[in-house]
């Protein structure tokens, strides 16, 4: 976060955080009002979300993942998780699911607002099989229709044309299905407007992300970007989201002009892999700030879209094709080989000193094989890599003292490398 | 292996880390390719039609400790993923020319990526099976995916795969499934004639041998089984075993269940061996026929989505049809799909008033006292209190 203005006065600082809060609050109020207004509500997932399609039919959308992480931030996830475990869920399965089931069993009164019943559950199955299991359980609980949109994994060098055709075909069927369900027509014109807005927001978001290449980085691409990313995932396609990213770009540009950044003096630049520990986000960030460490790129912020790396955009000229391509290009829907190359690309282009892999037990889609990244980075490329484990929602797995020790040891070692003159690839040369 | 039950020595056929059966096949087929498959279901017919030997891997079982794989797959990942990797890292799978991973779960999917990096000499194929069976685009999509597998194998073997070869392989595997289904029918109708331990070793014996040979072995075994004089055993409860479709419990685990008084009428062990429950429709394109068979008659399980109701309906139907006294959920530690399904399925059992027991296993577990105790209590509660 920006702390000191060097000389000139800051005009735009704090916009990204403040406006995000307002946008999300307005969204919650719309969700809360839905039962009275009769607006249909679809639950869906962040990764590969087809929200433009739903909004073009008058749906409001809710994201159980977002509800879960908000419960975690507000320190209420533990109770919900225990409630789900009482029902029979294993201690070892995804905490987001358990948080959500616990919340459902408790009457859906979340700290953010009251979650309306879904009209429809849309499992945009991109990058996570647990998504299906999650919504199967909700379908049983709510007794509402579930639609599984099958988004193939990116398992070949480039996306296969037959995969795109498959997803486009399903999207056409999905639209017919929703029209039958709600009696509302799909508004083609509105759809194109939503896509055009989405595209603009995506361009701006990529521009913001790329600003972290600057040394020192004007913002933290993990600890701050997880807030900045919310509107493009939750409210993509709305005009206020375009305005939001214009504002964020202004804020970050101003930081560069004024020499502001997330830490008073940047000493280390890292690329972070894996989701954050939401219940202890601030504590976790402090452990990095203490070392003057800044995240310059992260993969978690790409779970809902790799607009930077894949170059995809929603596109009113190729409406369904662009939605299909977008859905496939979400971070955990990429093969491990693609993921590893992306991490290395970030390391080099953003001139990082090393990797931090935060491996979370809840999300095997993210985590399974992350240890192999470390093997590749450390053993084959001699890139400093910190590997730590906790969870993204379950506070029982966050061992504060242990994590701090590991983080301290990592940065001490980085400092030592610098003293003895071992370059840490990315920072010294731009092409590694 | 001791001799606790007939056919127990068949277990030697797969619990051999030197992969003797595979090496013998290689001796007879010097140019042949050997392709490993990860559970649950892979269209093995296609591998066979390409002239390669499909080898079904089911992890390291009780045979190895995990040392090297820990550095690649974290401790909260299921054992089968880590022990399969361990087999590879220790060099036991040098005999493989390739591996096929199906889209059963996030872990198997990511394992395919770890595999590709750690074993660059091997051809690694990840198959994304359709999850939207209600879509009219599911069949063409799956045909394209199967064709991609064919093309990959053709590139590997340097030989084209003909339509005739595909139909021949489809028929051989259909015969294999018919024989296995016969075993399961006997087990369900006359549990005293055939135990689950026996059926298990007979089915699993096909993991590393050509399907033709497995068919021959099964035909002989079935003859022996049919000719047996059966002794009626003491009172046992009729159970359905659910949740062990991927990582396999140790044989001792099944032994304990049966010894504790369970007649296991059906299960989902080694599910891929009998995944397609009806014949593959004849005529036309064999790949399309396989796709249709998978989508229309593939076994209902936790690792595929089949529309909102089919999974629960087929499960409850099985419970009713077999007239079981109870269900034993036996799932592997850290197996997400089985653990999630358990909650949904047991909710339905509670509504239907069917008793159930849940057991968590690991492939390498060695002590069974606790499980034995739980199962005996479960059996007693059914025999005497319901």
Coordinates of C-alpha atoms in Angstrom, one line a residue, chain B residues 36-259:
Chain B
X36 CA 0.9 -47.7 -18.8
X37 CA -2.6 -46.6 -17.8
X38 CA -3.7 -44.8 -14.7
X39 CA -7.1 -45.6 -13.2
X40 CA -10.0 -45.4 -13.5
X41 CA -11.0 -45.9 -17.2
X42 CA -8.9 -45.6 -20.3
X43 CA -10.0 -46.8 -23.7
X44 CA -7.6 -49.7 -23.6
X45 CA -9.1 -51.1 -26.7
X46 CA -7.3 -48.4 -28.7
X47 CA -3.9 -49.2 -27.2
X48 CA -4.4 -52.8 -27.9
X49 CA -5.5 -52.1 -31.5
X50 CA -2.3 -50.2 -32.0
X51 CA -0.4 -53.4 -31.3
X52 CA 0.9 -52.1 -27.9
X53 CA 0.5 -53.8 -24.6
X54 CA -1.6 -51.8 -22.2
X55 CA -0.4 -52.2 -18.6
X56 CA -2.9 -51.1 -15.9
X57 CA -1.0 -49.5 -13.0
X58 CA -2.6 -49.3 -9.6
X59 CA 0.1 -47.6 -7.6
X60 CA 2.8 -49.2 -5.4
X61 CA 0.3 -51.0 -3.2
X62 CA 2.1 -52.5 -0.2
X63 CA 5.3 -53.0 -2.1
X64 CA 7.2 -49.8 -1.7
X65 CA 7.8 -46.9 0.6
X66 CA 7.5 -43.4 -0.7
X67 CA 10.8 -41.5 -0.6
X68 CA 11.5 -39.7 -3.8
X69 CA 7.9 -38.8 -4.8
X70 CA 7.6 -36.7 -1.6
X71 CA 9.7 -34.0 -3.3
X72 CA 7.2 -33.8 -6.2
X73 CA 3.8 -34.5 -4.6
X74 CA 2.9 -33.2 -1.2
X75 CA 1.9 -35.3 1.8
X76 CA -1.8 -34.3 1.5
X77 CA -2.0 -36.0 -1.9
X78 CA -3.4 -39.5 -2.2
X79 CA -1.1 -42.5 -1.9
X80 CA -1.7 -43.9 -5.4
X81 CA -0.5 -40.7 -7.1
X82 CA 2.6 -40.6 -5.0
X83 CA 3.4 -44.3 -5.1
X84 CA 2.9 -44.5 -8.9
X85 CA 5.4 -41.6 -9.2
X86 CA 7.7 -43.4 -6.8
X87 CA 7.6 -46.5 -9.0
X88 CA 8.7 -44.4 -11.9
X89 CA 11.4 -42.4 -10.0
X90 CA 12.9 -45.6 -8.7
X91 CA 13.2 -47.0 -12.2
X92 CA 10.6 -49.8 -12.0
X93 CA 8.7 -48.4 -14.9
X94 CA 11.6 -48.2 -17.4
X95 CA 9.8 -50.8 -19.4
X96 CA 7.0 -48.3 -20.3
X97 CA 7.1 -46.4 -23.5
X98 CA 4.2 -44.2 -22.5
X99 CA 1.5 -43.4 -20.0
X100 CA -2.1 -42.5 -20.4
X101 CA -3.9 -40.5 -17.7
X102 CA -7.7 -40.0 -17.8
X103 CA -9.4 -37.0 -16.4
X104 CA -10.6 -38.5 -13.2
X105 CA -9.5 -35.9 -10.7
X106 CA -7.3 -32.9 -10.2
X107 CA -4.5 -35.0 -8.8
X108 CA -4.4 -37.5 -11.6
X109 CA -4.5 -34.6 -14.1
X110 CA -1.6 -32.8 -12.5
X111 CA 0.3 -36.1 -12.1
X112 CA 0.3 -36.3 -15.9
X113 CA 2.2 -33.0 -15.9
X114 CA 4.7 -34.1 -13.3
X115 CA 5.1 -37.3 -15.3
X116 CA 5.9 -35.5 -18.5
X117 CA 8.7 -33.5 -16.8
X118 CA 10.2 -36.4 -14.8
X119 CA 10.1 -39.0 -17.6
X120 CA 10.8 -37.1 -20.8
X121 CA 11.6 -40.3 -22.6
X122 CA 8.0 -41.5 -22.2
X123 CA 5.1 -40.5 -24.3
X124 CA 2.5 -39.0 -22.0
X125 CA -1.1 -38.6 -23.0
X126 CA -3.8 -36.9 -21.0
X127 CA -7.4 -37.7 -22.1
X128 CA -10.2 -35.3 -21.1
X129 CA -13.3 -37.4 -21.0
X130 CA -16.6 -35.5 -21.5
X131 CA -18.4 -34.2 -18.4
X132 CA -21.6 -33.0 -20.1
X133 CA -23.2 -36.2 -21.4
X134 CA -26.5 -34.4 -22.0
X135 CA -24.9 -32.2 -24.7
X136 CA -25.3 -33.4 -28.3
X137 CA -21.7 -32.2 -28.8
X138 CA -20.3 -34.7 -26.3
X139 CA -20.1 -37.6 -28.8
X140 CA -18.3 -35.7 -31.5
X141 CA -16.0 -34.2 -28.9
X142 CA -15.1 -37.6 -27.5
X143 CA -14.6 -39.0 -30.9
X144 CA -12.0 -36.2 -31.6
X145 CA -10.3 -37.0 -28.3
X146 CA -10.2 -40.7 -29.1
X147 CA -8.8 -39.9 -32.5
X148 CA -6.1 -37.9 -30.9
X149 CA -5.2 -40.9 -28.9
X150 CA -5.1 -43.0 -32.0
X151 CA -2.8 -40.5 -33.7
X152 CA -0.5 -40.4 -30.8
X153 CA -0.2 -44.1 -30.7
X154 CA 0.3 -44.2 -34.5
X155 CA 3.2 -41.8 -34.2
X156 CA 4.7 -43.8 -31.4
X157 CA 4.5 -47.2 -33.1
X158 CA 5.0 -46.0 -36.6
X159 CA 2.0 -48.1 -37.8
X160 CA -1.5 -47.0 -38.7
X161 CA -4.4 -48.3 -36.6
X162 CA -7.1 -49.8 -38.8
X163 CA -10.8 -49.8 -38.3
X164 CA -10.7 -53.6 -38.4
X165 CA -8.0 -53.8 -35.7
X166 CA -10.1 -51.5 -33.5
X167 CA -13.2 -53.7 -33.9
X168 CA -11.2 -56.8 -33.1
X169 CA -9.9 -55.2 -29.9
X170 CA -13.3 -54.0 -29.0
X171 CA -14.6 -57.6 -29.3
X172 CA -11.7 -58.9 -27.2
X173 CA -12.3 -56.4 -24.4
X174 CA -16.0 -57.0 -24.6
X175 CA -15.3 -60.7 -24.0
X176 CA -13.1 -59.7 -21.1
X177 CA -15.9 -57.7 -19.6
X178 CA -18.4 -60.5 -20.1
X179 CA -16.2 -62.9 -18.2
X180 CA -15.6 -60.4 -15.4
X181 CA -19.4 -59.7 -15.3
X182 CA -19.9 -63.5 -14.9
X183 CA -17.6 -63.5 -11.9
X184 CA -19.5 -60.6 -10.4
X185 CA -22.9 -62.3 -11.1
X186 CA -21.7 -65.4 -9.3
X187 CA -20.4 -63.4 -6.4
X188 CA -23.7 -61.6 -6.1
X189 CA -26.0 -64.7 -6.5
X190 CA -23.9 -67.2 -4.7
X191 CA -21.4 -65.4 -2.5
X192 CA -20.4 -68.7 -1.0
X193 CA -19.2 -69.9 -4.4
X194 CA -16.9 -67.0 -5.0
X195 CA -15.4 -64.6 -2.5
X196 CA -14.5 -61.0 -3.3
X197 CA -10.8 -61.7 -2.5
X198 CA -10.8 -64.4 -5.2
X199 CA -12.7 -62.3 -7.8
X200 CA -10.3 -59.5 -7.1
X201 CA -7.2 -61.4 -7.8
X202 CA -8.7 -62.9 -10.9
X203 CA -9.7 -59.6 -12.3
X204 CA -6.5 -57.9 -11.4
X205 CA -4.5 -60.6 -13.0
X206 CA -5.3 -59.0 -16.3
X207 CA -3.5 -55.8 -15.4
X208 CA -0.2 -56.7 -17.0
X209 CA -1.0 -59.5 -19.5
X210 CA -2.5 -59.2 -23.0
X211 CA -6.3 -59.4 -22.9
X212 CA -6.3 -62.6 -25.0
X213 CA -4.4 -64.3 -22.2
X214 CA -6.5 -62.9 -19.5
X215 CA -9.6 -64.1 -21.3
X216 CA -8.2 -67.6 -21.4
X217 CA -7.2 -67.5 -17.7
X218 CA -10.6 -66.3 -16.7
X219 CA -12.4 -68.9 -18.8
X220 CA -10.4 -71.7 -17.1
X221 CA -11.0 -70.2 -13.6
X222 CA -14.7 -69.9 -14.2
X223 CA -14.8 -73.5 -15.1
X224 CA -13.2 -74.4 -11.8
X225 CA -15.5 -72.1 -9.9
X226 CA -18.7 -73.4 -11.5
X227 CA -17.6 -77.0 -10.7
X228 CA -17.0 -76.3 -7.1
X229 CA -18.9 -78.0 -4.3
X230 CA -19.9 -75.1 -2.1
X231 CA -20.2 -75.1 1.6
X232 CA -22.6 -72.7 3.1
X233 CA -20.7 -70.4 5.4
X234 CA -21.9 -69.0 8.7
X235 CA -24.4 -66.1 8.7
X236 CA -23.0 -63.2 6.8
X237 CA -24.5 -59.8 6.0
X238 CA -25.0 -58.8 2.4
X239 CA -23.0 -55.6 1.6
X240 CA -22.2 -53.3 -1.2
X241 CA -18.6 -51.9 -1.2
X242 CA -18.3 -48.4 -2.6
X243 CA -15.5 -45.9 -3.1
X244 CA -12.4 -47.9 -4.0
X245 CA -12.5 -47.3 -7.7
X246 CA -9.0 -45.9 -8.0
X247 CA -6.5 -46.5 -5.3
X248 CA -6.9 -50.1 -4.2
X249 CA -7.1 -51.3 -0.6
X250 CA -4.6 -54.0 0.3
X251 CA -5.9 -57.5 -0.3
X252 CA -5.8 -58.0 3.5
X253 CA -8.3 -55.3 3.9
X254 CA -10.8 -57.2 1.7
X255 CA -9.9 -60.4 3.6
X256 CA -10.7 -58.8 6.9
X257 CA -14.1 -57.6 5.6
X258 CA -15.0 -61.0 4.4
X259 CA -13.7 -62.7 7.5

